[in-house]
Each structure stands twice: as structure tokens, then as C-alpha cells.
Amino acid sequence: MKNPIAIRIHDFLKKFHPFKSIAEDDLFEIAENISVLYLEKNDYLFKVNDVTHDSFYVVASGAIGLSITSDSDDLLIDKCDEGDILGLRPFFAKDNYLMNAKAREESIIYAIPIAIFKPIVAQNANVLDFLLQSFASNTRNPLDKNHKGKLLSENVINDDSKSEIQYYQPIHYTKNPVTAAASDIVKYVAQTMSSKKIGSIIIQENRLPVGILTDKDLRSKIATGLFSIDSTIDKIMTSPVITVMENISIIEAQMIMLKYNVAHLCVTKDGTNLSEIKGIISEHDIVVAQANNTWSIIKTN
């Protein structure tokens, strides 16, 4: 028998985008893993420069004000009501929150673990499209004219069209990246990564990408003793590596990383792993691209 609290949460979420596009079993899994938060008036959910949380949030009741701090005063930017989503910044960027989220009245908030939600996003084209359209078009909810269940993402205060144009611009990436062979020894490749101060290296065969080695692989597979530092790269590399074309836009790169839950993309001549390596895109490149938006104040939570 399902938890009655989870059933109530499930029935609430399925009224709003993008949850109404999620399969029943998946939505119940989300509901069962949700934490219910109670905020009194003027309690903060998060503040500017707070480290991003491992959950994002849905307003179950009450209202949450989103504000920025200007000259020591809080400038209210928007208000999230029942069914609205906020705190999605960890999906799109790794830097800290850019806004304050404060209860304007007594509020109940559902905290949805990103680790639970990400695999569902990756498998559900409708949910992914919702996130993409909302993020790119600055629309509160591209599927609902009444704006119920709005998604506050990269909205801006003034010139929306310029922001949208920026996110469709090609992303700047590292060209001619350092590569290694699958038969190379981990110790020497790690030394190369250290000396060149890079966090990843493309593994190639005849200039075609066959995998990628990252700092995470070294930590989880070498530092833990699962493999010897004298092992060959093919034993610990991640394969296949996700490949993209070299004219990919900022928003496309970001959504592909979200879909496949990866932090790096390999740029190839035709976007497949059967063509020559041209470069590498990292999450850091996306953060830098977002930071270079000088047109207006970003409203990413």
C-alpha cells in the first residue's frame, strides 16, 4: 500500500507542468522521496550566494518572494504561488544562488531531490522540452496560458530577446584538447592532467573519441583502490563519451549535459564518435558563458 502522504503529494503535482507529463510510477517515486518544508512568514528558503541545494522546490501552499539585494534593500522580482517551481539553478549551473527566496506568508514547500528527478528528465522528452523552452524563451510556462506551475529559470528583468539570443549563440570551447590513448598508463596520464591543470582528457584512437577520463574517475576508481595507478586507461575511462557538433549553442550544450548527466562533451567534426576530435566542452565553459551575460540581471534561482 502506498504512503497516503505520498499519494496526496502525487495528486497535487500531477495538476501542474511538467509533472503531468511524468508516468504514474515515476511520479509516485518522486512523491515518496519529497521532503515537506514549513516556512513561517519571512523565513528564507535560500539566499543570494548560498551554495545550491541538492533539491529544487515546488510551492504547495502560500507564497515565496524572489528578490535581489540592491543597496542593502531587497528588490522583489517575482512571486511564486501554488504549483510554481523554484530553485532549479543546480540543474543549469554550479555556482551559487543569484536570488533570495523568502516566504511572504506561511508556506508549505515540497523539496524534490535532484538526484531522483534527473534520471526521469533524461528519459522524458516532454519534461526535457518543458525545461528547455522555459529556460530559453523566458516564458513562465510555455504550455499553460494561465501561467500555473510557472518555471522561473533564466528570466531577465528587461530585454528578454537579447537574453534568448545569447543562449542560442555557439558556446566557446577548448579547441585541440589534450588526448591520450586507451593503452596509456593511468599514472602518466594523471601527471599530464596535473601539469596542464586540466580536469579531463579525451581518450582517442586514430583521432576518434573512444572515451573520457576525468578527475572523478581518478577519485572514484584509483584513490579508492579499485584499480592500480599502473592500470591502463581503458580500465577506468568512461565510454562512450557524449559527442556534439562544433557549432552547438550554450543552451543545447547545457541540456545535453542534463539529459546524459555528464559534465563534459566531446566536440567532433560531424557530432558523432566516428569523426575527428575538435575540442571539449565542460560545465565550467557553460558557467563562464552564463556569467558573460551583461545585458541584464539573471533570474535563475
mmCIF file of C-alpha atoms in Angstrom:
data_model
loop_
_atom_site.group_PDB
_atom_site.id
_atom_site.type_symbol
_atom_site.label_atom_id
_atom_site.label_comp_id
_atom_site.label_asym_id
_atom_site.label_seq_id
_atom_site.Cartn_x
_atom_site.Cartn_y
_atom_site.Cartn_z
ATOM 1 C CA MET A 1 0.000 0.000 0.000
ATOM 2 C CA LYS A 2 1.320 3.392 -0.985
ATOM 3 C CA ASN A 3 2.048 6.018 1.648
ATOM 4 C CA PRO A 4 -1.069 8.250 1.968
ATOM 5 C CA ILE A 5 1.119 11.371 2.242
ATOM 6 C CA ALA A 6 2.927 10.415 -0.966
ATOM 7 C CA ILE A 7 -0.465 9.877 -2.633
ATOM 8 C CA ARG A 8 -1.578 13.391 -1.683
ATOM 9 C CA ILE A 9 1.691 14.870 -2.969
ATOM 10 C CA HIS A 10 1.379 12.841 -6.187
ATOM 11 C CA ASP A 11 -2.191 14.052 -6.743
ATOM 12 C CA PHE A 12 -1.091 17.645 -6.172
ATOM 13 C CA LEU A 13 1.918 17.523 -8.518
ATOM 14 C CA LYS A 14 0.095 15.880 -11.416
ATOM 15 C CA LYS A 15 -2.052 19.019 -11.802
ATOM 16 C CA PHE A 16 0.964 21.069 -12.874
ATOM 17 C CA HIS A 17 3.587 21.123 -15.622
ATOM 18 C CA PRO A 18 5.964 19.433 -16.043
ATOM 19 C CA PHE A 19 4.768 16.759 -13.598
ATOM 20 C CA LYS A 20 1.618 15.972 -15.572
ATOM 21 C CA SER A 21 3.906 14.612 -18.308
ATOM 22 C CA ILE A 22 5.582 12.129 -15.970
ATOM 23 C CA ALA A 23 4.493 8.485 -15.774
ATOM 24 C CA GLU A 24 2.469 7.485 -12.707
ATOM 25 C CA ASP A 25 5.118 5.170 -11.262
ATOM 26 C CA ASP A 26 7.845 7.775 -11.713
ATOM 27 C CA LEU A 27 5.677 10.487 -10.180
ATOM 28 C CA PHE A 28 4.982 8.265 -7.162
ATOM 29 C CA GLU A 29 8.720 7.689 -6.793
ATOM 30 C CA ILE A 30 9.228 11.449 -6.756
ATOM 31 C CA ALA A 31 6.395 11.918 -4.252
ATOM 32 C CA GLU A 32 7.798 9.258 -1.931
ATOM 33 C CA ASN A 33 11.180 10.999 -1.814
ATOM 34 C CA ILE A 34 9.923 14.540 -1.289
ATOM 35 C CA SER A 35 10.628 16.408 1.940
ATOM 36 C CA VAL A 36 7.894 18.712 3.179
ATOM 37 C CA LEU A 37 9.133 22.057 4.491
ATOM 38 C CA TYR A 38 7.183 24.558 6.567
ATOM 39 C CA LEU A 39 8.223 28.209 6.359
ATOM 40 C CA GLU A 40 6.878 30.957 8.550
ATOM 41 C CA LYS A 41 6.483 34.433 7.082
ATOM 42 C CA ASN A 42 9.914 35.976 6.284
ATOM 43 C CA ASP A 43 11.757 32.639 6.570
ATOM 44 C CA TYR A 44 14.321 32.149 3.808
ATOM 45 C CA LEU A 45 14.383 29.089 1.596
ATOM 46 C CA PHE A 46 17.748 30.231 0.230
ATOM 47 C CA LYS A 47 19.696 33.468 -0.082
ATOM 48 C CA VAL A 48 21.955 35.131 -2.624
ATOM 49 C CA ASN A 49 25.365 33.404 -2.691
ATOM 50 C CA ASP A 50 24.144 30.336 -0.778
ATOM 51 C CA VAL A 51 25.616 27.110 -2.121
ATOM 52 C CA THR A 52 22.998 25.416 -4.285
ATOM 53 C CA HIS A 53 20.928 22.735 -2.593
ATOM 54 C CA ASP A 54 20.528 19.117 -3.623
ATOM 55 C CA SER A 55 16.788 19.683 -4.145
ATOM 56 C CA PHE A 56 14.586 22.040 -6.091
ATOM 57 C CA TYR A 57 11.217 23.239 -4.824
ATOM 58 C CA VAL A 58 7.504 23.370 -5.557
ATOM 59 C CA VAL A 59 5.160 25.684 -3.661
ATOM 60 C CA ALA A 60 2.386 23.557 -2.142
ATOM 61 C CA SER A 61 0.687 26.488 -0.405
ATOM 62 C CA GLY A 62 1.492 30.067 0.483
ATOM 63 C CA ALA A 63 3.816 32.323 -1.498
ATOM 64 C CA ILE A 64 7.571 32.717 -1.936
ATOM 65 C CA GLY A 65 9.040 36.039 -2.990
ATOM 66 C CA LEU A 66 12.127 36.100 -5.204
ATOM 67 C CA SER A 67 14.344 39.127 -4.739
ATOM 68 C CA ILE A 68 17.796 40.528 -5.339
ATOM 69 C CA THR A 69 19.737 42.735 -2.941
ATOM 70 C CA SER A 70 20.385 46.267 -4.158
ATOM 71 C CA ASP A 71 21.933 48.948 -1.951
ATOM 72 C CA SER A 72 21.186 46.835 1.139
ATOM 73 C CA ASP A 73 17.493 46.612 0.196
ATOM 74 C CA ASP A 74 15.656 43.610 -1.199
ATOM 75 C CA LEU A 75 14.168 44.280 -4.629
ATOM 76 C CA LEU A 76 11.218 41.938 -5.248
ATOM 77 C CA ILE A 77 11.449 40.380 -8.704
ATOM 78 C CA ASP A 78 8.658 37.813 -8.720
ATOM 79 C CA LYS A 79 6.323 35.783 -6.541
ATOM 80 C CA CYS A 80 5.855 32.015 -6.643
ATOM 81 C CA ASP A 81 2.408 30.698 -5.792
ATOM 82 C CA GLU A 82 0.808 27.247 -5.573
ATOM 83 C CA GLY A 83 2.313 24.827 -8.092
ATOM 84 C CA ASP A 84 5.205 27.095 -9.035
ATOM 85 C CA ILE A 85 8.736 25.715 -9.292
ATOM 86 C CA LEU A 86 11.805 27.483 -7.944
ATOM 87 C CA GLY A 87 15.381 26.699 -7.004
ATOM 88 C CA LEU A 88 16.240 24.996 -10.302
ATOM 89 C CA ARG A 89 19.657 26.590 -10.556
ATOM 90 C CA PRO A 90 21.545 23.343 -9.710
ATOM 91 C CA PHE A 91 20.161 21.864 -12.949
ATOM 92 C CA PHE A 92 21.740 24.570 -15.078
ATOM 93 C CA ALA A 93 24.752 25.982 -13.281
ATOM 94 C CA LYS A 94 27.111 25.026 -10.493
ATOM 95 C CA ASP A 95 27.653 28.464 -8.997
ATOM 96 C CA ASN A 96 25.679 29.798 -6.034
ATOM 97 C CA TYR A 97 22.140 31.153 -5.961
ATOM 98 C CA LEU A 98 21.702 34.584 -7.507
ATOM 99 C CA MET A 99 18.475 35.452 -5.691
ATOM 100 C CA ASN A 100 16.788 35.354 -2.315
ATOM 101 C CA ALA A 101 13.738 33.140 -1.837
ATOM 102 C CA LYS A 102 11.713 34.280 1.191
ATOM 103 C CA ALA A 103 8.254 33.316 2.412
ATOM 104 C CA ARG A 104 5.757 36.177 2.049
ATOM 105 C CA GLU A 105 3.296 34.276 4.235
ATOM 106 C CA GLU A 106 3.138 30.912 5.973
ATOM 107 C CA SER A 107 4.070 28.427 3.260
ATOM 108 C CA ILE A 108 4.447 24.709 2.674
ATOM 109 C CA ILE A 109 7.160 23.731 0.215
ATOM 110 C CA TYR A 110 7.899 20.387 -1.421
ATOM 111 C CA ALA A 111 11.644 19.709 -1.762
ATOM 112 C CA ILE A 112 12.327 17.348 -4.682
ATOM 113 C CA PRO A 113 15.771 15.671 -4.693
ATOM 114 C CA ILE A 114 17.575 16.468 -7.934
ATOM 115 C CA ALA A 115 19.239 13.038 -7.905
ATOM 116 C CA ILE A 116 15.769 11.441 -8.108
ATOM 117 C CA PHE A 117 14.439 13.855 -10.739
ATOM 118 C CA LYS A 118 17.398 13.957 -13.140
ATOM 119 C CA PRO A 119 17.081 10.378 -14.491
ATOM 120 C CA ILE A 120 13.370 10.958 -15.105
ATOM 121 C CA VAL A 121 14.138 14.157 -17.024
ATOM 122 C CA ALA A 122 16.678 12.282 -19.144
ATOM 123 C CA GLN A 123 14.071 9.680 -20.135
ATOM 124 C CA ASN A 124 11.141 12.026 -20.716
ATOM 125 C CA ALA A 125 11.270 14.206 -23.818
ATOM 126 C CA ASN A 126 8.228 16.250 -22.753
ATOM 127 C CA VAL A 127 9.742 17.196 -19.406
ATOM 128 C CA LEU A 128 13.066 17.989 -21.054
ATOM 129 C CA ASP A 129 11.319 20.110 -23.698
ATOM 130 C CA PHE A 130 9.445 21.988 -20.962
ATOM 131 C CA LEU A 131 12.691 22.823 -19.190
ATOM 132 C CA LEU A 132 14.367 23.811 -22.457
ATOM 133 C CA GLN A 133 11.521 26.019 -23.693
ATOM 134 C CA SER A 134 11.123 27.737 -20.343
ATOM 135 C CA PHE A 135 14.849 28.291 -19.947
ATOM 136 C CA ALA A 136 15.434 29.553 -23.486
ATOM 137 C CA SER A 137 12.284 31.604 -24.068
ATOM 138 C CA ASN A 138 11.997 33.220 -20.622
ATOM 139 C CA THR A 139 8.366 32.065 -20.526
ATOM 140 C CA ARG A 140 6.941 31.289 -17.114
ATOM 141 C CA ASN A 141 5.211 28.236 -18.549
ATOM 142 C CA PRO A 142 5.294 27.657 -22.312
ATOM 143 C CA LEU A 143 2.489 25.079 -22.050
ATOM 144 C CA ASP A 144 -0.009 26.968 -19.894
ATOM 145 C CA LYS A 145 -1.511 30.310 -20.857
ATOM 146 C CA ASN A 146 -2.729 30.825 -17.292
ATOM 147 C CA HIS A 147 0.854 30.525 -16.053
ATOM 148 C CA LYS A 148 0.014 27.914 -13.420
ATOM 149 C CA GLY A 149 3.098 25.987 -12.450
ATOM 150 C CA LYS A 150 5.495 28.543 -13.911
ATOM 151 C CA LEU A 151 9.157 27.673 -14.149
ATOM 152 C CA LEU A 152 11.482 30.529 -13.239
ATOM 153 C CA SER A 153 14.770 29.877 -14.960
ATOM 154 C CA GLU A 154 16.929 32.286 -16.918
ATOM 155 C CA ASN A 155 14.294 35.043 -16.981
ATOM 156 C CA VAL A 156 15.561 38.616 -17.030
ATOM 157 C CA ILE A 157 14.263 41.936 -15.856
ATOM 158 C CA ASN A 158 14.472 43.849 -19.104
ATOM 159 C CA ASP A 159 15.458 42.752 -22.607
ATOM 160 C CA ASP A 160 14.248 39.151 -22.956
ATOM 161 C CA SER A 161 15.029 38.921 -26.662
ATOM 162 C CA LYS A 162 18.709 39.686 -26.152
ATOM 163 C CA SER A 163 18.968 37.060 -23.420
ATOM 164 C CA GLU A 164 17.312 34.491 -25.645
ATOM 165 C CA ILE A 165 19.686 35.335 -28.489
ATOM 166 C CA GLN A 166 22.669 34.917 -26.192
ATOM 167 C CA TYR A 167 21.717 31.410 -25.136
ATOM 168 C CA TYR A 168 21.412 30.361 -28.770
ATOM 169 C CA GLN A 169 24.916 31.626 -29.553
ATOM 170 C CA PRO A 170 27.614 28.975 -30.158
ATOM 171 C CA ILE A 171 29.481 28.119 -26.982
ATOM 172 C CA HIS A 172 33.201 28.791 -26.734
ATOM 173 C CA TYR A 173 35.087 25.580 -26.066
ATOM 174 C CA THR A 174 38.642 24.291 -25.705
ATOM 175 C CA LYS A 175 39.995 23.510 -29.159
ATOM 176 C CA ASN A 176 42.640 20.868 -29.875
ATOM 177 C CA PRO A 177 42.312 19.328 -26.399
ATOM 178 C CA VAL A 178 44.948 17.140 -24.789
ATOM 179 C CA THR A 179 44.256 13.494 -25.577
ATOM 180 C CA ALA A 180 45.556 10.085 -24.541
ATOM 181 C CA ALA A 181 45.339 6.513 -25.789
ATOM 182 C CA ALA A 182 43.341 3.764 -24.123
ATOM 183 C CA SER A 183 46.559 1.775 -23.670
ATOM 184 C CA ASP A 184 48.351 4.577 -21.787
ATOM 185 C CA ILE A 185 49.130 4.119 -18.085
ATOM 186 C CA VAL A 186 46.893 5.952 -15.619
ATOM 187 C CA LYS A 187 49.798 7.344 -13.583
ATOM 188 C CA TYR A 188 51.354 9.155 -16.541
ATOM 189 C CA VAL A 189 48.042 10.473 -17.860
ATOM 190 C CA ALA A 190 47.198 11.768 -14.361
ATOM 191 C CA GLN A 191 50.583 13.506 -14.243
ATOM 192 C CA THR A 192 49.811 15.136 -17.590
ATOM 193 C CA MET A 193 46.421 16.338 -16.325
ATOM 194 C CA SER A 194 48.084 17.750 -13.204
ATOM 195 C CA SER A 195 50.882 19.538 -15.057
ATOM 196 C CA LYS A 196 48.483 21.063 -17.592
ATOM 197 C CA LYS A 197 45.924 21.879 -14.879
ATOM 198 C CA ILE A 198 43.028 20.185 -16.671
ATOM 199 C CA GLY A 199 40.225 18.135 -15.141
ATOM 200 C CA SER A 200 39.557 15.815 -18.045
ATOM 201 C CA ILE A 201 41.227 14.264 -21.039
ATOM 202 C CA ILE A 202 39.715 12.732 -24.175
ATOM 203 C CA ILE A 203 40.743 9.156 -24.939
ATOM 204 C CA GLN A 204 41.268 8.657 -28.660
ATOM 205 C CA GLU A 205 42.129 6.069 -31.227
ATOM 206 C CA ASN A 206 43.259 7.415 -34.619
ATOM 207 C CA ARG A 207 41.902 10.839 -33.580
ATOM 208 C CA LEU A 208 38.434 9.365 -32.973
ATOM 209 C CA PRO A 209 36.978 9.640 -29.447
ATOM 210 C CA VAL A 210 36.570 6.340 -27.604
ATOM 211 C CA GLY A 211 36.148 7.653 -24.049
ATOM 212 C CA ILE A 212 36.989 10.294 -21.484
ATOM 213 C CA LEU A 213 38.976 10.323 -18.250
ATOM 214 C CA THR A 214 38.040 12.861 -15.576
ATOM 215 C CA ASP A 215 39.112 13.833 -12.082
ATOM 216 C CA LYS A 216 36.009 11.997 -10.875
ATOM 217 C CA ASP A 217 37.254 8.729 -12.440
ATOM 218 C CA LEU A 218 40.598 9.136 -10.696
ATOM 219 C CA ARG A 219 38.941 9.804 -7.340
ATOM 220 C CA SER A 220 36.356 7.026 -7.527
ATOM 221 C CA LYS A 221 38.460 4.316 -9.150
ATOM 222 C CA ILE A 222 42.122 4.989 -8.321
ATOM 223 C CA ALA A 223 42.090 6.850 -4.999
ATOM 224 C CA THR A 224 39.680 4.258 -3.576
ATOM 225 C CA GLY A 225 41.972 1.396 -4.542
ATOM 226 C CA LEU A 226 39.579 -0.241 -7.009
ATOM 227 C CA PHE A 227 42.293 -0.090 -9.671
ATOM 228 C CA SER A 228 46.039 0.313 -9.539
ATOM 229 C CA ILE A 229 47.595 3.571 -10.677
ATOM 230 C CA ASP A 230 49.622 1.411 -13.072
ATOM 231 C CA SER A 231 46.446 0.225 -14.831
ATOM 232 C CA THR A 232 45.790 1.175 -18.434
ATOM 233 C CA ILE A 233 43.328 3.970 -19.150
ATOM 234 C CA ASP A 234 40.769 1.658 -20.754
ATOM 235 C CA LYS A 235 40.174 0.071 -17.334
ATOM 236 C CA ILE A 236 38.856 3.271 -15.723
ATOM 237 C CA MET A 237 37.782 5.621 -18.521
ATOM 238 C CA THR A 238 34.131 6.456 -19.145
ATOM 239 C CA SER A 239 32.999 5.142 -22.507
ATOM 240 C CA PRO A 240 31.437 6.141 -24.774
ATOM 241 C CA VAL A 241 31.944 9.885 -24.462
ATOM 242 C CA ILE A 242 28.987 12.092 -25.452
ATOM 243 C CA THR A 243 29.822 13.881 -28.712
ATOM 244 C CA VAL A 244 28.381 17.056 -30.247
ATOM 245 C CA MET A 245 28.945 19.288 -33.274
ATOM 246 C CA GLU A 246 31.245 22.286 -33.002
ATOM 247 C CA ASN A 247 28.552 24.944 -33.582
ATOM 248 C CA ILE A 248 26.420 23.802 -30.653
ATOM 249 C CA SER A 249 24.720 26.586 -28.700
ATOM 250 C CA ILE A 250 25.045 27.326 -24.993
ATOM 251 C CA ILE A 251 21.527 26.126 -24.221
ATOM 252 C CA GLU A 252 21.901 22.954 -26.309
ATOM 253 C CA ALA A 253 25.145 22.030 -24.558
ATOM 254 C CA GLN A 254 23.554 22.614 -21.182
ATOM 255 C CA MET A 255 20.513 20.472 -21.921
ATOM 256 C CA ILE A 256 22.596 17.618 -23.371
ATOM 257 C CA MET A 257 24.677 17.565 -20.177
ATOM 258 C CA LEU A 258 21.457 17.467 -18.182
ATOM 259 C CA LYS A 259 19.987 14.696 -20.336
ATOM 260 C CA TYR A 260 23.017 12.413 -20.051
ATOM 261 C CA ASN A 261 24.066 13.545 -16.545
ATOM 262 C CA VAL A 262 27.620 14.344 -17.669
ATOM 263 C CA ALA A 263 29.962 17.269 -17.062
ATOM 264 C CA HIS A 264 31.886 17.146 -20.357
ATOM 265 C CA LEU A 265 31.072 16.919 -24.059
ATOM 266 C CA CYS A 266 33.489 15.998 -26.840
ATOM 267 C CA VAL A 267 33.255 18.218 -29.916
ATOM 268 C CA THR A 268 33.800 16.381 -33.205
ATOM 269 C CA LYS A 269 33.693 17.402 -36.844
ATOM 270 C CA ASP A 270 30.249 15.931 -37.539
ATOM 271 C CA GLY A 271 28.987 15.488 -33.993
ATOM 272 C CA THR A 272 29.490 11.713 -33.855
ATOM 273 C CA ASN A 273 32.186 9.483 -32.389
ATOM 274 C CA LEU A 274 33.144 8.481 -35.939
ATOM 275 C CA SER A 275 34.724 11.807 -36.822
ATOM 276 C CA GLU A 276 37.824 13.700 -35.741
ATOM 277 C CA ILE A 277 38.059 15.306 -32.298
ATOM 278 C CA LYS A 278 37.857 19.102 -32.474
ATOM 279 C CA GLY A 279 37.525 20.118 -28.816
ATOM 280 C CA ILE A 280 35.912 19.654 -25.431
ATOM 281 C CA ILE A 281 33.120 21.492 -23.578
ATOM 282 C CA SER A 282 32.997 21.466 -19.787
ATOM 283 C CA GLU A 283 30.439 22.657 -17.246
ATOM 284 C CA HIS A 284 32.891 25.452 -16.478
ATOM 285 C CA ASP A 285 32.552 26.699 -20.072
ATOM 286 C CA ILE A 286 28.790 26.962 -19.578
ATOM 287 C CA VAL A 287 29.154 28.802 -16.269
ATOM 288 C CA VAL A 288 31.542 31.271 -17.936
ATOM 289 C CA ALA A 289 29.123 31.751 -20.845
ATOM 290 C CA GLN A 290 26.286 32.491 -18.406
ATOM 291 C CA ALA A 291 28.436 34.895 -16.414
ATOM 292 C CA ASN A 292 29.205 36.814 -19.600
ATOM 293 C CA ASN A 293 25.542 37.782 -19.996
ATOM 294 C CA THR A 294 25.955 41.526 -19.409
ATOM 295 C CA TRP A 295 22.561 42.624 -20.683
ATOM 296 C CA SER A 296 20.520 42.285 -17.565
ATOM 297 C CA ILE A 297 20.033 40.699 -14.170
ATOM 298 C CA ILE A 298 19.567 36.965 -14.405
ATOM 299 C CA LYS A 299 16.653 35.490 -12.503
ATOM 300 C CA THR A 300 17.923 31.961 -12.219
ATOM 301 C CA ASN A 301 17.089 30.664 -8.780
#
